[in-house]
XYZ file of C-alpha atoms in Angstrom:
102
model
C 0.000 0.000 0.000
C 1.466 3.547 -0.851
C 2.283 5.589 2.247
C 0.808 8.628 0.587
C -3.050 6.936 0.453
C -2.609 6.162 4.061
C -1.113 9.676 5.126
C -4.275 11.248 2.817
C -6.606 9.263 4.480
C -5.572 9.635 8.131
C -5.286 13.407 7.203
C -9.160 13.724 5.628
C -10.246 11.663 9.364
C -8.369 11.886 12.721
C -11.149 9.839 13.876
C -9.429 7.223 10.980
C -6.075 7.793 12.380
C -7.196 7.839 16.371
C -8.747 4.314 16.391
C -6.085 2.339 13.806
C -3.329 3.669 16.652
C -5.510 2.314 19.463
C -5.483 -1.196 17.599
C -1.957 -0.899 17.264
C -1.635 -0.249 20.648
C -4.385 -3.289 21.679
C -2.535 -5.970 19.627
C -5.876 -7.495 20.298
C -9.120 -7.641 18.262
C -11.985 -4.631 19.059
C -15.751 -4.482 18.666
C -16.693 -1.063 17.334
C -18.379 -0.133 20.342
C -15.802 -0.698 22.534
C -13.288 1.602 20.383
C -15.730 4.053 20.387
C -15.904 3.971 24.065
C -12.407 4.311 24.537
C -11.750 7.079 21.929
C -15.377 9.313 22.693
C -16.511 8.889 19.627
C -19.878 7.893 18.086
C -20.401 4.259 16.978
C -21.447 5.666 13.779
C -18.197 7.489 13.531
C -16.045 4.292 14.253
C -18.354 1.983 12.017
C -17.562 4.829 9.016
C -13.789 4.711 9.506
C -13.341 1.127 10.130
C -15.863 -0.079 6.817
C -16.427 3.355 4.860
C -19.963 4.729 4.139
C -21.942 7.176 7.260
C -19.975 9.777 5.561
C -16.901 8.383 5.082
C -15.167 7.452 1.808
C -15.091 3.909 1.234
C -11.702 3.798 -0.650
C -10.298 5.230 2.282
C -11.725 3.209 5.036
C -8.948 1.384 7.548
C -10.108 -1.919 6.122
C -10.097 -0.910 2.557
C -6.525 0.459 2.946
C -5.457 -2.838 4.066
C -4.545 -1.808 7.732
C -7.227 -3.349 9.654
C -8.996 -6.393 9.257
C -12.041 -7.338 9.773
C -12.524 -10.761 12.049
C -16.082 -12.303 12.054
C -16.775 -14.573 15.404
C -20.110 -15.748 15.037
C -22.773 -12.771 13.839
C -20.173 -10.486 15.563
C -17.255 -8.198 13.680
C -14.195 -7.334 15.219
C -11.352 -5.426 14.183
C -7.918 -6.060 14.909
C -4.955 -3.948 13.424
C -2.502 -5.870 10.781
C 0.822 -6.016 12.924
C 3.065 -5.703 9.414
C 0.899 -2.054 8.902
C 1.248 -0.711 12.461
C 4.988 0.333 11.473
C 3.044 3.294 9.826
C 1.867 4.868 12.742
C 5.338 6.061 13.717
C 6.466 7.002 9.923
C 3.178 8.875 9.486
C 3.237 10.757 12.961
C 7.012 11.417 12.409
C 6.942 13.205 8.723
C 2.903 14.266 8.336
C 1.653 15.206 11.430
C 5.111 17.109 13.327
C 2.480 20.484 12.877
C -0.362 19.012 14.348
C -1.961 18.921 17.236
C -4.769 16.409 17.961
């Protein structure tokens, strides 16, 4: 995946950005609600980032990019960051976001 998709997407959504570094951090798959919980954030909000649509861009969703995937354990989804993409939260926080403040 090119690093410039990811950065663009992360940049259009900190929501995007907030929950796939709390899966990097959990190392540990995540029902929507419960990432919403943790980050303040409407389940609506999470759903959108994690799947696209609710306002989101599909293309650009965290599962679409490749970076999370999607687990299904009976009729329930969870969401567990890939380990191999979590190196990307430390290039993209290092070179794109140095201005920012979240």
């Amino acid at each position: 995946m090119a690093l410039y998709r990811i950065a663009k997407a992360f940049r259009r959504s900190r929501v995007r950005f907030e929950i796939f570094k709390l899966l990097c951090q959990a190392r540990e798959p995540m029902y929507p609600m419960m990432i919403a919980r943790l980050l303040g954030t409407s389940y609506d909000n999470v759903l959108g980032a994690l799947r696209g649509g609710r306002g989101y861009r599909r293309e650009e969703s965290l599962v679409a990019l490749g970076l999370v995937k999607e687990i299904t354990w009976g009729r329930q989804k969870l969401y567990q960051a890939e380990e191999e993409q979590c190196k990307y939260i430390e290039e993209i926080e290092k070179n794109y976001y140095k201005n920012f403040s979240f």
